Coordinates of C-alpha atoms in Angstrom, one line a residue:
Chain A
M1203 CA 83.7 154.1 -93.3
K1204 CA 80.2 154.4 -92.1
K1205 CA 78.6 153.1 -89.0
V1206 CA 74.9 152.8 -88.4
A1207 CA 73.6 151.7 -85.1
L1208 CA 70.0 150.7 -84.7
Y1209 CA 68.7 150.2 -81.2
L1210 CA 65.9 147.8 -81.2
I1211 CA 63.9 146.3 -78.6
V1212 CA 63.0 142.8 -79.6
V1213 CA 59.9 140.9 -78.9
A1214 CA 61.4 138.1 -77.1
V1215 CA 59.6 135.0 -75.9
A1216 CA 57.8 135.6 -72.7
A1217 CA 60.2 133.4 -70.8
A1218 CA 63.0 135.8 -71.7
C1219 CA 61.8 138.4 -69.3
S1220 CA 59.9 136.6 -66.7
S1221 CA 61.2 137.0 -63.2
K1222 CA 61.2 133.2 -62.9
E1223 CA 63.8 133.0 -65.6
V1224 CA 66.0 135.6 -63.8
R1225 CA 66.0 133.5 -60.7
E1226 CA 67.0 130.4 -62.6
D1227 CA 70.1 132.3 -63.9
A1228 CA 72.9 131.2 -61.7
P1229 CA 75.2 134.1 -61.3
V1230 CA 78.5 133.4 -62.9
G1231 CA 80.4 134.1 -59.6
D1232 CA 78.3 131.6 -57.7
R1233 CA 79.1 128.9 -60.2
S1234 CA 82.7 129.6 -60.2
T1235 CA 83.1 129.4 -56.5
A1236 CA 81.2 126.1 -56.4
V1237 CA 84.1 124.5 -58.4
P1238 CA 87.0 123.3 -56.5
P1239 CA 90.1 125.4 -57.2
T1240 CA 91.8 122.7 -59.2
T1241 CA 94.7 123.2 -61.5
A1242 CA 95.8 121.1 -64.4
G1243 CA 98.3 119.3 -62.3
G1244 CA 96.2 119.2 -59.1
S1245 CA 94.5 116.2 -57.7
S1246 CA 91.3 117.8 -56.4
S1247 CA 88.1 116.0 -57.2
T1248 CA 85.2 117.3 -59.2
T1249 CA 82.9 114.7 -58.0
R1250 CA 79.4 116.1 -57.4
P1251 CA 77.7 114.1 -54.7
T1252 CA 74.2 114.7 -56.0
Q1253 CA 73.2 111.2 -57.0
S1254 CA 71.4 109.2 -54.4
A1255 CA 72.7 105.9 -55.8
S1256 CA 76.2 106.8 -54.8
L1257 CA 75.5 108.4 -51.4
A1258 CA 75.4 105.1 -49.6
P1259 CA 77.7 105.1 -46.6
G1260 CA 80.9 103.3 -47.1
N1261 CA 80.7 103.5 -50.9
P1262 CA 84.3 103.8 -52.0
L1263 CA 83.3 105.6 -55.2
T1264 CA 82.1 108.6 -53.1
D1265 CA 84.2 108.3 -50.0
P1266 CA 86.5 111.4 -50.1
N1267 CA 89.3 109.3 -48.6
S1268 CA 89.1 106.8 -51.4
A1269 CA 91.2 107.2 -54.5
L1270 CA 88.0 106.2 -56.4
S1271 CA 86.3 109.5 -55.5
K1272 CA 88.7 111.2 -57.8
R1273 CA 87.2 111.1 -61.2
S1274 CA 88.7 113.7 -63.4
V1275 CA 91.8 113.4 -65.7
Y1276 CA 93.1 116.7 -66.9
F1277 CA 94.8 117.4 -70.2
D1278 CA 97.2 119.9 -71.8
F1279 CA 96.0 122.2 -74.6
D1280 CA 95.4 120.4 -77.9
S1281 CA 96.4 117.1 -76.3
N1282 CA 94.7 113.8 -75.5
A1283 CA 97.8 112.3 -73.7
V1284 CA 97.0 110.9 -70.3
K1285 CA 99.7 112.4 -68.1
D1286 CA 101.7 110.3 -65.7
E1287 CA 100.2 112.1 -62.7
F1288 CA 96.7 110.7 -63.6
R1289 CA 97.9 107.1 -64.2
G1290 CA 97.3 106.2 -60.5
L1291 CA 93.7 107.5 -60.7
V1292 CA 92.9 105.6 -63.8
Q1293 CA 94.6 102.4 -62.4
A1294 CA 92.5 102.6 -59.2
H1295 CA 89.3 102.7 -61.3
T1296 CA 90.6 99.8 -63.4
R1297 CA 91.2 97.7 -60.3
Y1298 CA 87.7 98.5 -59.0
M1299 CA 86.1 97.5 -62.3
T1300 CA 88.2 94.3 -62.4
D1301 CA 86.9 93.5 -58.9
K1302 CA 83.3 94.5 -59.5
R1303 CA 82.4 92.7 -62.7
D1304 CA 78.9 94.3 -62.8
T1305 CA 80.1 97.8 -63.1
N1306 CA 80.0 99.8 -66.3
I1307 CA 81.3 103.3 -66.8
R1308 CA 80.9 106.2 -69.2
I1309 CA 83.9 108.5 -69.7
E1310 CA 82.9 112.0 -70.6
G1311 CA 85.5 114.1 -72.4
N1312 CA 85.5 117.9 -72.2
C1313 CA 87.4 120.8 -73.8
D1314 CA 88.1 124.4 -73.1
E1315 CA 86.1 127.0 -75.0
R1316 CA 88.6 127.8 -77.6
G1317 CA 87.9 126.5 -81.1
S1318 CA 84.9 125.3 -83.0
R1319 CA 82.1 123.8 -81.0
E1320 CA 81.6 120.6 -83.0
Y1321 CA 85.3 119.9 -83.5
N1322 CA 85.7 120.3 -79.7
L1323 CA 83.0 117.7 -79.2
A1324 CA 85.2 115.3 -81.2
L1325 CA 88.3 116.3 -79.3
G1326 CA 86.6 115.7 -76.0
Q1327 CA 85.6 112.3 -77.2
R1328 CA 89.2 111.5 -78.2
R1329 CA 90.3 112.4 -74.6
A1330 CA 87.6 110.0 -73.3
E1331 CA 89.0 107.4 -75.7
A1332 CA 92.5 108.0 -74.4
V1333 CA 91.4 107.2 -70.8
K1334 CA 89.4 104.2 -72.0
K1335 CA 92.5 102.9 -73.8
V1336 CA 94.5 102.9 -70.6
M1337 CA 91.8 100.9 -68.9
T1338 CA 91.3 98.4 -71.6
V1339 CA 95.0 97.8 -71.9
L1340 CA 94.9 97.0 -68.2
G1341 CA 92.1 94.5 -68.7
V1342 CA 88.7 96.1 -68.6
S1343 CA 86.6 94.8 -71.5
D1344 CA 85.8 97.3 -74.2
G1345 CA 82.0 96.8 -73.9
R1346 CA 82.0 98.1 -70.3
I1347 CA 83.2 101.6 -71.2
E1348 CA 81.2 104.0 -73.3
T1349 CA 83.0 107.2 -74.3
T1350 CA 81.0 110.4 -75.0
S1351 CA 81.8 114.1 -75.0
Y1352 CA 80.3 117.3 -73.8
G1353 CA 82.9 119.2 -75.9
E1354 CA 83.0 122.8 -74.6
E1355 CA 79.4 122.7 -73.4
K1356 CA 80.0 121.8 -69.7
P1357 CA 82.9 123.8 -68.4
A1358 CA 83.8 123.2 -64.8
A1359 CA 85.1 126.8 -64.6
L1360 CA 83.6 129.7 -66.4
G1361 CA 86.5 132.1 -66.7
H1362 CA 88.1 132.9 -70.0
D1363 CA 91.7 132.4 -69.0
E1364 CA 94.2 129.5 -68.7
A1365 CA 93.3 128.8 -65.0
S1366 CA 89.7 128.1 -66.1
W1367 CA 90.6 126.4 -69.3
A1368 CA 92.9 124.0 -67.5
Q1369 CA 90.0 122.8 -65.4
N1370 CA 87.8 122.3 -68.5
R1371 CA 90.2 120.1 -70.5
R1372 CA 89.3 116.9 -68.7
A1373 CA 87.7 113.5 -68.9
D1374 CA 85.3 112.5 -66.1
I1375 CA 84.6 108.9 -65.1
K1376 CA 81.0 108.2 -64.3
Y1377 CA 79.7 104.9 -63.1
R1378 CA 76.4 103.6 -64.4
G1379 CA 73.6 104.6 -62.1
E1380 CA 75.3 107.7 -60.9
Chain B
M1337 CA 83.3 158.4 -90.1
K1338 CA 79.6 159.2 -89.6
R1339 CA 77.3 157.5 -87.2
F1340 CA 73.7 157.8 -86.7
V1341 CA 71.3 156.1 -84.5
L1342 CA 67.7 155.2 -85.0
L1343 CA 65.6 154.5 -81.9
L1344 CA 63.0 152.0 -82.9
G1345 CA 62.3 150.7 -79.4
F1346 CA 58.9 152.4 -79.2
L1347 CA 57.8 150.0 -81.9
L1348 CA 57.8 147.1 -79.6
L1349 CA 56.8 146.3 -76.2
A1350 CA 59.1 148.0 -73.8
L1351 CA 58.1 145.1 -71.5
C1352 CA 61.4 143.4 -71.8
A1353 CA 64.5 145.6 -71.4
R1354 CA 66.7 142.5 -70.9
A1355 CA 66.1 141.4 -74.4
Q1356 CA 67.4 144.6 -76.0
L1357 CA 69.2 143.9 -79.3
T1358 CA 71.7 146.3 -80.7
I1359 CA 72.6 146.0 -84.4
D1360 CA 75.9 147.6 -85.3
I1361 CA 76.7 147.9 -89.0
T1362 CA 80.2 148.7 -90.2
T1363 CA 81.0 149.1 -93.9
S1364 CA 84.3 149.9 -95.5
G1365 CA 84.8 150.8 -99.2
G1366 CA 82.3 150.0 -101.9
R1367 CA 79.5 152.3 -103.2
Q1368 CA 76.2 152.6 -101.3
V1369 CA 73.0 153.3 -103.3
P1370 CA 71.4 156.4 -101.8
I1371 CA 67.7 155.6 -101.3
A1372 CA 64.9 157.6 -99.8
V1373 CA 62.2 155.6 -98.1
M1374 CA 59.2 158.0 -97.6
P1375 CA 57.0 157.4 -94.6
M1376 CA 53.9 155.8 -96.0
A1377 CA 50.6 157.7 -95.8
G1378 CA 48.4 156.1 -93.2
D1379 CA 51.4 154.3 -91.7
T1380 CA 51.3 155.9 -88.3
S1381 CA 47.7 154.7 -87.6
Q1382 CA 48.9 151.1 -87.9
P1383 CA 50.5 148.9 -85.2
Q1384 CA 53.7 148.6 -87.3
S1385 CA 55.4 151.2 -89.5
V1386 CA 56.1 149.6 -92.8
S1387 CA 58.6 152.2 -94.1
D1388 CA 60.7 152.0 -90.9
V1389 CA 61.1 148.2 -91.4
I1390 CA 62.0 148.7 -95.1
A1391 CA 64.6 151.3 -94.3
A1392 CA 66.1 149.2 -91.5
D1393 CA 66.2 146.1 -93.8
L1394 CA 68.0 148.0 -96.6
G1395 CA 70.3 149.9 -94.3
R1396 CA 71.4 146.7 -92.5
T1397 CA 72.9 145.3 -95.8
G1398 CA 75.4 148.0 -95.9
L1399 CA 74.7 148.4 -99.6
F1400 CA 72.3 151.4 -99.2
R1401 CA 72.6 154.8 -97.7
I1402 CA 69.2 155.9 -96.3
V1403 CA 68.5 159.5 -97.5
N1404 CA 66.8 161.9 -95.1
T1405 CA 63.2 162.4 -96.0
G1406 CA 62.4 165.2 -93.5
G1407 CA 60.2 168.1 -94.5
V1408 CA 58.5 166.5 -97.5
T1409 CA 54.8 167.3 -97.3
P1410 CA 52.3 166.2 -98.2
L1411 CA 53.5 162.6 -98.3
P1412 CA 53.5 161.5 -101.9
T1413 CA 51.5 158.4 -102.7
E1414 CA 51.1 158.6 -106.5
P1415 CA 53.8 159.1 -109.2
S1416 CA 52.3 162.5 -110.1
Q1417 CA 53.0 163.8 -106.6
V1418 CA 56.7 163.1 -106.7
N1419 CA 59.1 166.0 -107.1
F1420 CA 62.1 164.4 -108.7
A1421 CA 64.1 167.6 -108.7
D1422 CA 63.9 167.7 -104.9
W1423 CA 65.1 164.1 -104.6
T1424 CA 67.9 164.8 -107.1
A1425 CA 68.9 167.7 -104.8
R1426 CA 68.9 165.3 -101.8
S1427 CA 71.1 163.0 -103.9
A1428 CA 68.7 160.1 -103.7
E1429 CA 69.0 157.7 -106.6
A1430 CA 66.0 155.6 -105.6
L1431 CA 62.8 156.6 -103.9
V1432 CA 60.1 154.5 -102.2
I1433 CA 56.6 155.9 -101.6
G1434 CA 53.4 154.2 -100.6
K1435 CA 50.3 154.2 -98.5
V1436 CA 48.6 151.9 -96.0
E1437 CA 44.8 151.9 -95.9
N1438 CA 42.2 149.9 -94.0
V1439 CA 40.2 148.3 -96.8
S1440 CA 37.8 146.0 -94.9
E1441 CA 37.2 144.4 -91.5
G1442 CA 40.6 143.5 -90.2
R1443 CA 42.4 143.9 -93.5
V1444 CA 44.8 146.6 -94.7
E1445 CA 46.2 147.3 -98.1
V1446 CA 49.8 148.3 -98.5
R1447 CA 50.8 149.8 -101.8
F1448 CA 54.3 150.8 -102.6
R1449 CA 56.1 152.2 -105.6
L1450 CA 59.9 152.3 -106.3
F1451 CA 61.3 155.0 -108.6
D1452 CA 64.6 155.6 -110.3
V1453 CA 65.1 159.2 -109.5
Q1454 CA 67.5 160.1 -112.3
K1455 CA 65.3 158.5 -115.0
Q1456 CA 62.2 159.6 -113.3
G1457 CA 60.8 156.2 -114.0
Q1458 CA 58.9 153.6 -111.9
L1459 CA 60.8 150.4 -111.2
A1460 CA 58.2 148.5 -109.3
S1461 CA 54.7 148.8 -108.0
Y1462 CA 52.9 146.3 -105.8
S1463 CA 49.9 146.1 -103.6
Y1464 CA 49.3 143.6 -100.7
V1465 CA 46.1 143.1 -98.7
V1466 CA 47.0 141.6 -95.4
A1467 CA 46.0 141.4 -91.7
P1468 CA 47.6 144.2 -89.6
A1469 CA 49.6 141.5 -87.8
Q1470 CA 51.3 140.8 -91.2
L1471 CA 52.5 144.3 -91.7
R1472 CA 56.0 143.5 -90.6
A1473 CA 56.2 140.5 -92.9
T1474 CA 54.8 142.6 -95.7
A1475 CA 57.5 145.2 -95.2
H1476 CA 60.1 142.5 -95.5
R1477 CA 58.6 141.3 -98.7
I1478 CA 58.6 144.9 -100.1
A1479 CA 62.3 145.2 -99.0
D1480 CA 63.0 142.0 -100.9
V1481 CA 61.5 143.5 -104.1
I1482 CA 63.4 146.7 -103.7
Y1483 CA 66.7 144.9 -103.0
E1484 CA 66.3 142.6 -106.0
R1485 CA 65.4 145.5 -108.3
L1486 CA 68.3 147.6 -107.3
T1487 CA 71.0 144.9 -106.8
G1488 CA 70.0 142.1 -109.1
D1489 CA 70.2 139.6 -106.2
K1490 CA 67.3 138.0 -104.3
G1491 CA 66.5 139.7 -100.9
V1492 CA 66.6 137.6 -97.8
F1493 CA 64.6 139.8 -95.5
S1494 CA 61.7 137.3 -95.3
T1495 CA 63.9 134.4 -94.2
K1496 CA 64.3 133.0 -90.7
I1497 CA 67.3 132.3 -88.6
T1498 CA 67.8 129.9 -85.7
Y1499 CA 70.3 129.9 -82.8
V1500 CA 70.7 128.7 -79.3
V1501 CA 70.4 131.0 -76.4
K1502 CA 72.0 130.1 -73.1
R1503 CA 71.0 131.8 -69.9
G1504 CA 72.6 130.3 -66.8
R1505 CA 71.9 126.6 -67.1
R1506 CA 69.0 127.0 -69.4
Y1507 CA 69.2 126.5 -73.1
E1508 CA 66.6 127.5 -75.7
L1509 CA 66.5 126.9 -79.4
Q1510 CA 65.0 129.9 -81.0
V1511 CA 63.7 130.8 -84.5
A1512 CA 63.5 134.4 -85.4
D1513 CA 63.1 136.7 -88.4
A1514 CA 66.3 137.4 -90.2
D1515 CA 66.4 140.8 -88.5
G1516 CA 66.2 139.2 -85.0
F1517 CA 62.6 140.1 -84.4
N1518 CA 59.8 137.7 -83.5
A1519 CA 62.1 135.3 -81.7
Q1520 CA 60.2 132.2 -80.7
S1521 CA 61.5 129.4 -78.6
V1522 CA 61.0 126.0 -80.3
L1523 CA 62.8 124.0 -77.6
A1524 CA 64.0 124.5 -74.1
S1525 CA 66.2 122.3 -72.0
N1526 CA 68.5 122.3 -69.0
E1527 CA 71.0 120.4 -71.1
P1528 CA 73.1 121.8 -74.0
I1529 CA 71.6 122.2 -77.5
M1530 CA 74.1 122.4 -80.4
S1531 CA 74.4 122.6 -84.1
P1532 CA 70.9 123.4 -85.3
S1533 CA 70.6 123.0 -89.1
W1534 CA 67.6 123.8 -91.4
S1535 CA 66.2 121.3 -93.7
P1536 CA 66.6 122.8 -97.2
D1537 CA 62.7 122.8 -97.5
G1538 CA 62.5 124.8 -94.3
S1539 CA 60.1 122.5 -92.6
R1540 CA 62.4 120.9 -90.0
L1541 CA 65.5 121.6 -87.8
A1542 CA 68.0 118.9 -87.0
Y1543 CA 70.1 119.6 -83.9
V1544 CA 72.2 117.9 -81.2
S1545 CA 70.4 117.4 -77.9
F1546 CA 72.1 116.4 -74.6
D1547 CA 68.8 115.5 -72.9
Q1548 CA 70.0 111.9 -72.7
K1549 CA 73.2 113.0 -71.0
K1550 CA 75.1 112.5 -74.2
P1551 CA 74.8 114.0 -77.7
V1552 CA 72.1 112.6 -79.9
V1553 CA 70.7 113.9 -83.1
V1554 CA 67.1 115.1 -83.1
V1555 CA 64.9 116.3 -86.0
Q1556 CA 62.1 118.6 -85.1
N1557 CA 59.1 119.4 -87.4
L1558 CA 58.6 123.1 -86.9
A1559 CA 54.9 123.3 -87.9
Q1560 CA 53.9 120.3 -85.8
G1561 CA 56.3 120.7 -83.0
T1562 CA 57.1 117.0 -83.1
T1563 CA 60.5 115.6 -82.5
R1564 CA 62.2 112.4 -83.5
V1565 CA 65.6 111.1 -82.3
V1566 CA 67.3 110.1 -85.6
A1567 CA 70.7 109.1 -84.3
N1568 CA 71.3 107.7 -80.9
F1569 CA 74.2 105.2 -81.4
R1570 CA 76.7 104.3 -78.8
G1571 CA 78.9 107.3 -78.0
N1572 CA 78.5 110.7 -79.6
N1573 CA 75.9 111.6 -82.3
S1574 CA 76.4 115.1 -83.7
A1575 CA 77.0 117.6 -86.5
P1576 CA 73.8 116.9 -88.6
A1577 CA 73.9 118.3 -92.2
W1578 CA 71.0 117.9 -94.6
S1579 CA 71.2 116.7 -98.2
P1580 CA 69.7 119.2 -100.7
D1581 CA 66.6 117.0 -101.1
S1582 CA 66.0 117.1 -97.3
R1583 CA 65.9 113.3 -97.2
I1584 CA 69.4 112.4 -95.9
L1585 CA 71.5 113.6 -93.0
A1586 CA 75.2 113.4 -92.8
V1587 CA 76.2 113.0 -89.2
A1588 CA 79.3 112.5 -87.0
L1589 CA 79.2 109.4 -84.9
T1590 CA 81.7 107.7 -82.6
K1591 CA 80.0 104.3 -82.5
D1592 CA 83.1 102.7 -84.1
G1593 CA 85.7 104.6 -82.1
L1594 CA 86.8 108.1 -83.0
T1595 CA 84.5 110.5 -84.7
Q1596 CA 83.7 109.6 -88.3
I1597 CA 81.1 110.7 -90.8
Y1598 CA 78.0 108.6 -91.6
R1599 CA 74.8 109.0 -93.5
I1600 CA 71.4 108.2 -92.2
S1601 CA 67.8 108.8 -93.4
A1602 CA 66.3 112.0 -92.0
N1603 CA 63.7 109.7 -90.4
G1604 CA 66.4 107.7 -88.6
G1605 CA 67.5 104.1 -89.1
D1606 CA 70.8 102.5 -89.9
A1607 CA 74.0 104.5 -90.4
E1608 CA 76.2 104.0 -93.4
R1609 CA 79.8 104.9 -92.8
L1610 CA 81.3 107.4 -95.3
T1611 CA 84.8 108.0 -93.9
E1612 CA 87.5 105.6 -92.9
S1613 CA 90.2 107.5 -91.3
S1614 CA 92.3 106.9 -88.1
G1615 CA 91.7 110.4 -86.9
I1616 CA 88.7 112.7 -86.4
D1617 CA 86.3 113.3 -89.3
T1618 CA 83.4 115.6 -88.5
Q1619 CA 81.4 118.7 -89.5
P1620 CA 80.0 117.4 -92.8
A1621 CA 78.3 119.8 -95.2
F1622 CA 76.6 118.8 -98.5
S1623 CA 77.3 120.8 -101.6
P1624 CA 74.2 122.5 -103.0
D1625 CA 74.2 120.1 -106.0
G1626 CA 74.4 117.1 -103.6
Q1627 CA 77.6 115.8 -105.2
W1628 CA 80.0 116.5 -102.5
I1629 CA 80.4 116.5 -98.7
A1630 CA 82.9 119.0 -97.3
F1631 CA 84.1 118.1 -93.8
T1632 CA 86.8 118.6 -91.1
S1633 CA 89.5 115.9 -90.7
D1634 CA 92.7 115.8 -88.8
R1635 CA 94.0 112.7 -90.7
G1636 CA 97.0 114.8 -91.8
G1637 CA 98.0 115.8 -88.3
S1638 CA 96.1 119.0 -88.0
P1639 CA 92.4 119.7 -88.6
Q1640 CA 91.8 120.8 -92.2
V1641 CA 88.9 121.0 -94.6
Y1642 CA 88.5 118.2 -97.1
R1643 CA 85.8 117.1 -99.5
M1644 CA 84.7 113.7 -100.7
P1645 CA 82.0 112.4 -103.0
A1646 CA 78.6 112.4 -101.2
A1647 CA 78.4 108.6 -101.2
G1648 CA 81.9 108.4 -99.7
G1649 CA 85.2 107.8 -101.4
P1650 CA 88.6 109.4 -101.8
A1651 CA 88.9 112.7 -100.0
Q1652 CA 90.7 115.7 -101.3
R1653 CA 92.3 118.2 -98.9
L1654 CA 91.2 121.8 -99.6
T1655 CA 92.9 124.0 -97.0
F1656 CA 96.7 124.3 -96.6
E1657 CA 97.4 127.5 -94.8
G1658 CA 97.7 127.3 -91.0
S1659 CA 97.1 124.5 -88.5
Y1660 CA 93.4 124.8 -87.9
N1661 CA 90.8 125.1 -90.6
V1662 CA 87.4 123.6 -89.6
G1663 CA 83.6 123.6 -90.0
P1664 CA 83.2 124.2 -93.7
R1665 CA 79.8 125.4 -95.2
F1666 CA 79.1 125.7 -98.9
S1667 CA 77.9 128.9 -100.4
P1668 CA 74.5 128.5 -102.1
D1669 CA 76.1 128.6 -105.5
G1670 CA 78.6 125.9 -104.5
K1671 CA 81.6 128.0 -105.6
S1672 CA 83.1 128.7 -102.2
L1673 CA 83.2 127.5 -98.6
A1674 CA 83.1 129.5 -95.4
F1675 CA 85.0 127.9 -92.5
V1676 CA 86.7 128.7 -89.1
Q1677 CA 90.4 129.4 -89.3
R1678 CA 92.8 129.7 -86.3
D1679 CA 95.5 132.3 -86.6
G1680 CA 97.8 133.2 -83.7
G1681 CA 95.3 131.9 -81.1
R1682 CA 92.3 133.8 -82.7
Y1683 CA 89.5 132.1 -84.5
R1684 CA 88.0 133.8 -87.5
I1685 CA 85.6 133.2 -90.3
A1686 CA 87.4 132.7 -93.7
S1687 CA 86.2 131.9 -97.2
L1688 CA 87.8 129.6 -99.7
E1689 CA 87.1 130.0 -103.4
L1690 CA 87.1 126.5 -104.7
A1691 CA 88.1 127.2 -108.3
T1692 CA 91.3 129.1 -107.3
G1693 CA 92.0 128.0 -103.8
Q1694 CA 92.0 131.7 -102.7
V1695 CA 91.4 132.1 -99.0
T1696 CA 90.1 135.4 -97.6
V1697 CA 89.8 136.1 -93.9
L1698 CA 86.5 137.8 -93.4
T1699 CA 86.2 138.6 -89.7
D1700 CA 88.5 139.9 -87.0
G1701 CA 87.1 138.3 -83.8
I1702 CA 88.8 136.4 -81.1
L1703 CA 86.5 133.3 -81.1
D1704 CA 84.2 133.2 -84.2
D1705 CA 82.4 130.0 -85.0
S1706 CA 79.5 128.5 -86.9
P1707 CA 79.4 130.3 -90.3
S1708 CA 76.2 130.0 -92.2
F1709 CA 75.4 131.6 -95.6
A1710 CA 72.3 133.6 -96.3
P1711 CA 70.3 131.8 -99.0
N1712 CA 71.3 134.5 -101.5
G1713 CA 75.0 133.9 -100.6
K1714 CA 75.6 137.6 -99.9
M1715 CA 76.0 137.5 -96.1
I1716 CA 77.5 134.9 -93.7
L1717 CA 75.9 134.7 -90.2
Y1718 CA 78.2 133.5 -87.5
E1719 CA 78.7 133.4 -83.7
A1720 CA 81.2 135.9 -82.3
Q1721 CA 82.4 135.9 -78.7
V1722 CA 82.4 139.4 -77.3
G1723 CA 83.1 140.1 -73.6
G1724 CA 83.0 136.4 -72.9
R1725 CA 79.5 135.8 -74.4
G1726 CA 78.4 134.5 -77.8
Q1727 CA 76.6 137.0 -80.0
L1728 CA 75.2 136.9 -83.5
A1729 CA 77.2 138.6 -86.2
A1730 CA 77.2 138.7 -90.0
V1731 CA 79.7 139.6 -92.6
S1732 CA 79.3 140.0 -96.4
G1733 CA 81.0 137.5 -98.6
D1734 CA 83.7 140.0 -99.5
G1735 CA 84.2 141.0 -95.8
R1736 CA 83.3 144.7 -96.4
V1737 CA 80.0 144.8 -94.5
R1738 CA 79.9 143.6 -90.9
Q1739 CA 76.9 143.5 -88.6
R1740 CA 76.9 142.6 -85.0
L1741 CA 73.6 141.9 -83.2
T1742 CA 74.3 142.4 -79.5
S1743 CA 71.7 140.9 -77.3
A1744 CA 71.5 141.8 -73.6
A1745 CA 69.8 138.5 -72.8
G1746 CA 72.2 135.7 -72.6
D1747 CA 74.8 133.8 -74.6
V1748 CA 73.8 133.3 -78.2
Q1749 CA 75.4 130.4 -80.0
D1750 CA 75.4 128.3 -83.2
P1751 CA 73.3 130.4 -85.5
A1752 CA 72.1 129.0 -88.8
W1753 CA 70.4 130.9 -91.6
G1754 CA 67.3 129.3 -93.0
P1755 CA 66.3 128.8 -96.6
M1756 CA 64.2 131.1 -98.9
P1757 CA 60.6 130.9 -97.9
T1758 CA 58.7 128.6 -100.2
N1759 CA 55.5 130.6 -100.7

């Protein structure tokens, strides 16, 4: 067996080494601590109150005391089954949409990092479809719910262990305009 | 085990230590052709050493052993100046000599000769007149000639690769030379970029953009820098794969429910559905003759590799071992597929010989993805996760030669090897 190592310094694009780029790099630790310490079975919210549309006072979608502020359904590995502990959350959004006929949502599915990127995109979408199905069975019309996926591209937690993976296997409910 | 290290950093701007790229090559078994690549006369007065690039190209394949050329003076530039007995004593079987000269305003001539040491005969002799900025590209062309003469296969040193670099929340789609040099960003975004794929004519990249907060398929013309959204249907739009004539894209869409495979014009337009399963069908890949599309489907309960006629129709399952075989890519001769196989929680690149059904696991990573054949079929480029970050890696079709390109600057994802240059 032979091993040859060539140490090369590559001409990278200027952006690769500008100090501006360095500042834009969010340290991994910072991003991790910004995520609520949720577990697969937990009920913490991953709502990010960054959109002006949903910051209006008294908006039940963002009021932390409202069930509607909880937006994430978590899944087991390799599974798209909506677990019983998340039925209440999904039902609350179903009731809200039934009341507010002008609301539309997008359900975004996500996966943990394990596996092939494109297949994970499809798996995330299947998780989103599973949540959608609960809502359409309860009466929300199909046309009001778009399902998409970020696959493994938008992890909520950046670790490479089950604690992080459990937070990343999820479907997020987003109202149009958010 | 023997290990030696070449420091080539001085060649290139030490401006940017963060972008350091380490190339590790491991070979096991198999014969390596001992080749001596003499420094070229006049080389040191140029901005780029031609012989260093040639030696690095050949060495990286794992098929050559670079013979020490120390102490040979004066540098031979003509056949009459070659001392074959000396090269036989150094156990070189092939020898490269040459010279680099300024021939006119802003032009240099590079002349090289390749010899069979044992037969004391010349195998190739070429001359190129180029601008100094083209010396690196010229060295790759020379390495291509040498590689083809000595192995019988086309060299791929003049090809390009593309990949996604993620730094923090910033994504860049980059195009670089096959050796990782001359990386250029062709797209930057704060949203993910996925699955870049070269048009077979090399003029365009198709990829998945999340700029619209959901995956849509974009085609970018590399020379013009223009982009066009070619698939933005309800739901997900992803996994673009080019037909051999660069006119059609097979894509994965969810507009009718779960992910299924469709075909669209490479210029956009209506989508024609090709698969009709109740599960997930994705990751299409055209066979080089355009007759087949290989793809991933979990219609049988677990994700496996299937193939169907390119216009749709009955699908045939191709993988049977294990519960996770995804992301097939045809070899350029159409005789085998590279794909991702899960085994005991580890994801590795494997190949399937279509005639026999023989599966060979080629890599030993924990999370390998996105295999992509070199256009000569000899190496497979892929993404390997090392230390929690994606890195570029390559493995020979028989698994014996492994390269790992470790970049210090970010998470490198979804590589794809471009076609042979057309000129």
